[in-house]
């Protein structure tokens, strides 16, 4: 059954459910429909019929594989559920359709449960979850499996709606897996749901670039899987694979904190000498645990190969062993490529992406092993062509996906032929791994459910607070409330619950075990040396002087209701949550409303209102986002933003402004536009979710003309303070950078060795300071590239060779930068989309790199700020979206650079600018001002993070995600990346913060900011 046919049948199921929803009078099924329903059940094979009955009777919260819980696996167990579902998919979808028509909701939801995982891998989860939501509204008494609830959280994660994903997961963790009227046979099933929820939360932290915190959550999930009466091999393998990916990105300091955590025992891996070697071992163990499923083997061997390839360039790798590690990496990539033959169909975005990464990584490994350059070049060219097809596949309609998939598979086959990928020795034909992998020894572990509960219980407070944001909906009677995520306070205004179905539902069984909590509360504070109570950070502070909605019926602007109160104590009765989580997870994306918001919410972050032109509706959208079908209206008081595109958002106080009219009729003395400041939102008033930013409360000035900026850039670089040598920097240790005879923009083999090993910020700037101004000229094409990540903790930039597709221009331009869609093979989340930012005019490399350094510095500061919040029991957490750089190459010549970050959906607000303005309507602004105060203190009075913008919750609690900050600093000279310097510090201290601390500053016991002399024009 091809993807087009499956899509048509799913659409018929959606229409059948919608018809029942819209019928004013419920019609009884016809005899023909009833007969069709019984016939469909009768034709099911014995195995499927048995699985369906078990699903209807809630025998397990996740559909199990035969081999998943067996220590000794027989031949008949070495099959996968996906193969069975694929063979009978047509029959199951027809049964789903007639079950809906006959109002057999329990059967219909059981079918959805069975096909869920297979359709997730074939990228059809959105329609399936829409069916689930409709069935729940029609039949709220029918149980919905926890697997489907968590599936919705996964989709939110992939599509960039992290707040909603967090809310679902926090509810499941905090309430022992309670979801609607689902009944658990035992507490171990509840623990399994909690372990999976913790695992997915670890993936969220991984997406945010918080490697240490993510690793600790993944480890907690590992303990949960091992602690089950029958250890969950599939769960263990998945968590080991995730841990491997996280360890690859982790720096040495975080790894030291991780392995010394008393809850973590890396003897399980048998290797803890280096984070990359631990990553390789974790990935290899994951391969063995999941050896009967091709996709899991592919995913994990690519992680293993990446770990080994990266370690071969590390300064810690003995030169005598480098070739050995390269050979092991080559073997791993080859195993991955052999999980499917050239004749087999691949119809999953994740699988196609991982195959491409394996092929490109193998070509890279062969290059370093001395393969012929012409062969390597041909292989990489095939990968680039395939990546172009893949980009189109992610945005294609079902009817052409199969053809695109065939093109990709053909090109991957070409790479296998060019690089001579040959079959390996394998005595078990049902396994996808060679015999050499089976010699891995398992270390006995002492994990039990009590240890699992104790590990997570220490994080409980934050989950309980996040769950405060629930509002009960009308789908339950009495004291048993059902939670509806459309009432979740992730939008700017408050919303009314919209689920109105009534149901009499039996009470679910309860677990006597304690609920689990959040790693976000902990964020490794107790174990990381940089967060200890006696840390230099704490000492420095003391020593210084005195969301949009997804539902198709929910408008983008709505009247708000009062937030429901809920207790946060650990003895809170679970009854109020008994039916919450089912509705929480069943909201699905509405194609038009989602992307209308995405377009209209791209505003202030792109610069001043004068820089905004009419937006084109014909935007090519990459995977995991519906097409941007229409543009919403934009009021004078609502200018939303999604990506901040301007590094130099130069603003001055009103009394200092000198700017041109730009044709705006509303001006003061012919200068800055007069913009009304909106009134504060009052409780129970209708409020727009599209929040004012530039156009509502800011007046902008272009401080530096572009020519002046370039000139200042040279001065800034020349005057950069001399830094001490970094003991971890390859170039500081070996002086390995060398100028090419072909020009400074051409990378030599020595350059690659240094960049792949890691170099400090100063060395990288000096090496890439060629004077060349870069701007990408060709979009919608694939390039070779270097993926650069910066760690503020170590001060290092580390590179990975990758393949990059520069997609469609998003038609969004700020004062200095524009946004475009980007996909690259080494992106942290394969199923997520990424946004690239490039300057409108050619710019030197330094500006791109400092954009990334600034955002990751802000992330470093805010992680410490979060610890202080938690210690004072302020249950709010702020995160900066991680930013990275992609050097775009033609052969070895640098031809461009873009910065990239994960795509986010939601209501975008600007809390502060980089001078004196602040948006006082949001509680999150108070936290933002306190964060600026905090950074000023811990930096010794030399820096402050400002220009805070991103995604907040309605009540300011829970989670705030920020992007593109500015940092006023006296550590570095004034220039394009630091336009205000000391003047900016004064703006913050005297205007944004002011002489009095706010409530958050007071609770954190921050020393008062120093009193400075008044700002005058002469001091600027």
PDB file of C-alpha atoms in Angstrom, residues 623-746:
ATOM      1  CA  UNK A 623       8.881  19.440   6.803  1.00  0.00           C
ATOM      2  CA  UNK A 624       6.778  19.318   9.920  1.00  0.00           C
ATOM      3  CA  UNK A 625       4.959  22.561   9.174  1.00  0.00           C
ATOM      4  CA  UNK A 626       1.746  22.912   7.198  1.00  0.00           C
ATOM      5  CA  UNK A 627       1.818  25.184   4.183  1.00  0.00           C
ATOM      6  CA  UNK A 628       1.591  28.896   4.891  1.00  0.00           C
ATOM      7  CA  UNK A 629      -1.726  29.370   3.213  1.00  0.00           C
ATOM      8  CA  UNK A 630      -2.778  32.886   4.108  1.00  0.00           C
ATOM      9  CA  UNK A 631      -1.661  36.032   5.845  1.00  0.00           C
ATOM     10  CA  UNK A 632      -3.441  37.408   8.865  1.00  0.00           C
ATOM     11  CA  UNK A 633      -4.156  41.042   9.387  1.00  0.00           C
ATOM     12  CA  UNK A 634      -1.765  43.022  11.484  1.00  0.00           C
ATOM     13  CA  UNK A 635      -3.090  45.740  13.746  1.00  0.00           C
ATOM     14  CA  UNK A 636      -1.195  48.812  14.762  1.00  0.00           C
ATOM     15  CA  UNK A 637      -0.851  47.355  18.226  1.00  0.00           C
ATOM     16  CA  UNK A 638       0.118  43.815  17.377  1.00  0.00           C
ATOM     17  CA  UNK A 639       3.372  43.136  15.658  1.00  0.00           C
ATOM     18  CA  UNK A 640       4.476  39.628  16.407  1.00  0.00           C
ATOM     19  CA  UNK A 641       7.841  38.046  15.761  1.00  0.00           C
ATOM     20  CA  UNK A 642       9.302  34.611  15.375  1.00  0.00           C
ATOM     21  CA  UNK A 643      12.931  35.083  14.437  1.00  0.00           C
ATOM     22  CA  UNK A 644      15.094  38.013  15.385  1.00  0.00           C
ATOM     23  CA  UNK A 645      17.036  38.810  12.256  1.00  0.00           C
ATOM     24  CA  UNK A 646      18.986  41.866  13.292  1.00  0.00           C
ATOM     25  CA  UNK A 647      22.177  41.634  15.245  1.00  0.00           C
ATOM     26  CA  UNK A 648      22.479  45.388  15.495  1.00  0.00           C
ATOM     27  CA  UNK A 649      19.063  46.427  16.736  1.00  0.00           C
ATOM     28  CA  UNK A 650      20.337  49.867  17.546  1.00  0.00           C
ATOM     29  CA  UNK A 651      17.913  51.877  19.589  1.00  0.00           C
ATOM     30  CA  UNK A 652      18.213  55.028  21.626  1.00  0.00           C
ATOM     31  CA  UNK A 653      15.959  56.723  24.161  1.00  0.00           C
ATOM     32  CA  UNK A 654      13.310  58.996  22.752  1.00  0.00           C
ATOM     33  CA  UNK A 655      15.065  62.178  23.836  1.00  0.00           C
ATOM     34  CA  UNK A 656      18.159  61.180  21.818  1.00  0.00           C
ATOM     35  CA  UNK A 657      16.491  59.995  18.635  1.00  0.00           C
ATOM     36  CA  UNK A 658      17.426  61.469  15.293  1.00  0.00           C
ATOM     37  CA  UNK A 659      15.852  59.458  12.480  1.00  0.00           C
ATOM     38  CA  UNK A 660      14.149  59.995   9.160  1.00  0.00           C
ATOM     39  CA  UNK A 661      10.435  59.950   8.528  1.00  0.00           C
ATOM     40  CA  UNK A 662      10.478  56.994   6.145  1.00  0.00           C
ATOM     41  CA  UNK A 663       7.151  58.127   4.813  1.00  0.00           C
ATOM     42  CA  UNK A 664       5.287  57.503   8.055  1.00  0.00           C
ATOM     43  CA  UNK A 665       2.636  60.200   8.542  1.00  0.00           C
ATOM     44  CA  UNK A 666       2.646  59.808  12.340  1.00  0.00           C
ATOM     45  CA  UNK A 667       5.802  61.560  13.379  1.00  0.00           C
ATOM     46  CA  UNK A 668       7.197  63.856  16.019  1.00  0.00           C
ATOM     47  CA  UNK A 669       9.013  66.809  14.505  1.00  0.00           C
ATOM     48  CA  UNK A 670       9.321  64.833  11.308  1.00  0.00           C
ATOM     49  CA  UNK A 671      11.387  62.173  13.027  1.00  0.00           C
ATOM     50  CA  UNK A 672      10.376  59.015  14.857  1.00  0.00           C
ATOM     51  CA  UNK A 673       6.908  57.529  14.347  1.00  0.00           C
ATOM     52  CA  UNK A 674       4.423  58.001  17.130  1.00  0.00           C
ATOM     53  CA  UNK A 675       3.069  54.616  18.085  1.00  0.00           C
ATOM     54  CA  UNK A 676       0.326  54.147  20.681  1.00  0.00           C
ATOM     55  CA  UNK A 677       1.313  52.126  23.708  1.00  0.00           C
ATOM     56  CA  UNK A 678      -1.361  49.492  24.280  1.00  0.00           C
ATOM     57  CA  UNK A 679      -3.128  49.313  27.605  1.00  0.00           C
ATOM     58  CA  UNK A 680      -2.383  46.474  29.944  1.00  0.00           C
ATOM     59  CA  UNK A 681      -4.501  43.390  29.482  1.00  0.00           C
ATOM     60  CA  UNK A 682      -7.137  43.134  32.190  1.00  0.00           C
ATOM     61  CA  UNK A 683      -8.471  39.880  33.501  1.00  0.00           C
ATOM     62  CA  UNK A 684     -11.396  38.430  31.547  1.00  0.00           C
ATOM     63  CA  UNK A 685     -10.944  40.904  28.697  1.00  0.00           C
ATOM     64  CA  UNK A 686     -10.497  39.925  25.089  1.00  0.00           C
ATOM     65  CA  UNK A 687      -6.816  40.146  24.298  1.00  0.00           C
ATOM     66  CA  UNK A 688      -4.856  39.608  21.144  1.00  0.00           C
ATOM     67  CA  UNK A 689      -2.353  36.827  21.251  1.00  0.00           C
ATOM     68  CA  UNK A 690      -0.222  38.767  18.838  1.00  0.00           C
ATOM     69  CA  UNK A 691       1.868  40.914  21.037  1.00  0.00           C
ATOM     70  CA  UNK A 692       3.172  44.381  20.514  1.00  0.00           C
ATOM     71  CA  UNK A 693       6.859  44.778  19.837  1.00  0.00           C
ATOM     72  CA  UNK A 694       8.647  47.366  17.698  1.00  0.00           C
ATOM     73  CA  UNK A 695       5.522  48.858  16.231  1.00  0.00           C
ATOM     74  CA  UNK A 696       3.851  49.184  19.618  1.00  0.00           C
ATOM     75  CA  UNK A 697       6.436  50.494  21.998  1.00  0.00           C
ATOM     76  CA  UNK A 698       9.780  51.039  20.324  1.00  0.00           C
ATOM     77  CA  UNK A 699      11.289  53.847  18.313  1.00  0.00           C
ATOM     78  CA  UNK A 700      14.281  52.834  16.316  1.00  0.00           C
ATOM     79  CA  UNK A 701      17.418  54.484  15.129  1.00  0.00           C
ATOM     80  CA  UNK A 702      20.101  53.187  12.787  1.00  0.00           C
ATOM     81  CA  UNK A 703      23.131  54.016  14.891  1.00  0.00           C
ATOM     82  CA  UNK A 704      25.767  52.916  12.427  1.00  0.00           C
ATOM     83  CA  UNK A 705      25.691  53.264   8.688  1.00  0.00           C
ATOM     84  CA  UNK A 706      26.869  50.104   6.967  1.00  0.00           C
ATOM     85  CA  UNK A 707      30.173  51.530   5.820  1.00  0.00           C
ATOM     86  CA  UNK A 708      30.832  52.782   9.335  1.00  0.00           C
ATOM     87  CA  UNK A 709      29.913  49.363  10.693  1.00  0.00           C
ATOM     88  CA  UNK A 710      32.440  47.656   8.462  1.00  0.00           C
ATOM     89  CA  UNK A 711      35.113  50.141   9.444  1.00  0.00           C
ATOM     90  CA  UNK A 712      34.299  49.692  13.116  1.00  0.00           C
ATOM     91  CA  UNK A 713      34.444  45.945  12.608  1.00  0.00           C
ATOM     92  CA  UNK A 714      38.089  46.216  11.630  1.00  0.00           C
ATOM     93  CA  UNK A 715      38.789  48.386  14.667  1.00  0.00           C
ATOM     94  CA  UNK A 716      36.929  45.999  16.941  1.00  0.00           C
ATOM     95  CA  UNK A 717      38.954  43.049  15.748  1.00  0.00           C
ATOM     96  CA  UNK A 718      42.239  44.893  15.961  1.00  0.00           C
ATOM     97  CA  UNK A 719      41.489  45.985  19.497  1.00  0.00           C
ATOM     98  CA  UNK A 720      40.173  42.668  20.757  1.00  0.00           C
ATOM     99  CA  UNK A 721      41.876  41.924  24.038  1.00  0.00           C
ATOM    100  CA  UNK A 722      44.613  39.345  23.993  1.00  0.00           C
ATOM    101  CA  UNK A 723      43.360  36.131  25.484  1.00  0.00           C
ATOM    102  CA  UNK A 724      45.400  33.535  27.255  1.00  0.00           C
ATOM    103  CA  UNK A 725      45.996  30.329  25.386  1.00  0.00           C
ATOM    104  CA  UNK A 726      43.224  27.782  25.725  1.00  0.00           C
ATOM    105  CA  UNK A 727      44.581  24.387  26.806  1.00  0.00           C
ATOM    106  CA  UNK A 728      41.846  22.667  24.794  1.00  0.00           C
ATOM    107  CA  UNK A 729      42.394  24.643  21.577  1.00  0.00           C
ATOM    108  CA  UNK A 730      44.127  22.671  18.842  1.00  0.00           C
ATOM    109  CA  UNK A 731      45.622  25.794  17.332  1.00  0.00           C
ATOM    110  CA  UNK A 732      46.851  27.210  20.657  1.00  0.00           C
ATOM    111  CA  UNK A 733      48.626  23.908  21.308  1.00  0.00           C
ATOM    112  CA  UNK A 734      49.953  23.225  17.814  1.00  0.00           C
ATOM    113  CA  UNK A 735      49.734  26.475  15.829  1.00  0.00           C
ATOM    114  CA  UNK A 736      48.116  24.342  13.168  1.00  0.00           C
ATOM    115  CA  UNK A 737      46.297  26.971  11.136  1.00  0.00           C
ATOM    116  CA  UNK A 738      48.018  27.586   7.830  1.00  0.00           C
ATOM    117  CA  UNK A 739      47.172  29.971   5.013  1.00  0.00           C
ATOM    118  CA  UNK A 740      46.495  28.303   1.692  1.00  0.00           C
ATOM    119  CA  UNK A 741      48.354  29.300  -1.441  1.00  0.00           C
ATOM    120  CA  UNK A 742      44.872  29.632  -2.970  1.00  0.00           C
ATOM    121  CA  UNK A 743      43.914  32.377  -0.525  1.00  0.00           C
ATOM    122  CA  UNK A 744      42.898  32.728   3.094  1.00  0.00           C
ATOM    123  CA  UNK A 745      39.323  31.691   2.355  1.00  0.00           C
ATOM    124  CA  UNK A 746      40.544  28.303   1.164  1.00  0.00           C
TER     125      UNK A 746
END
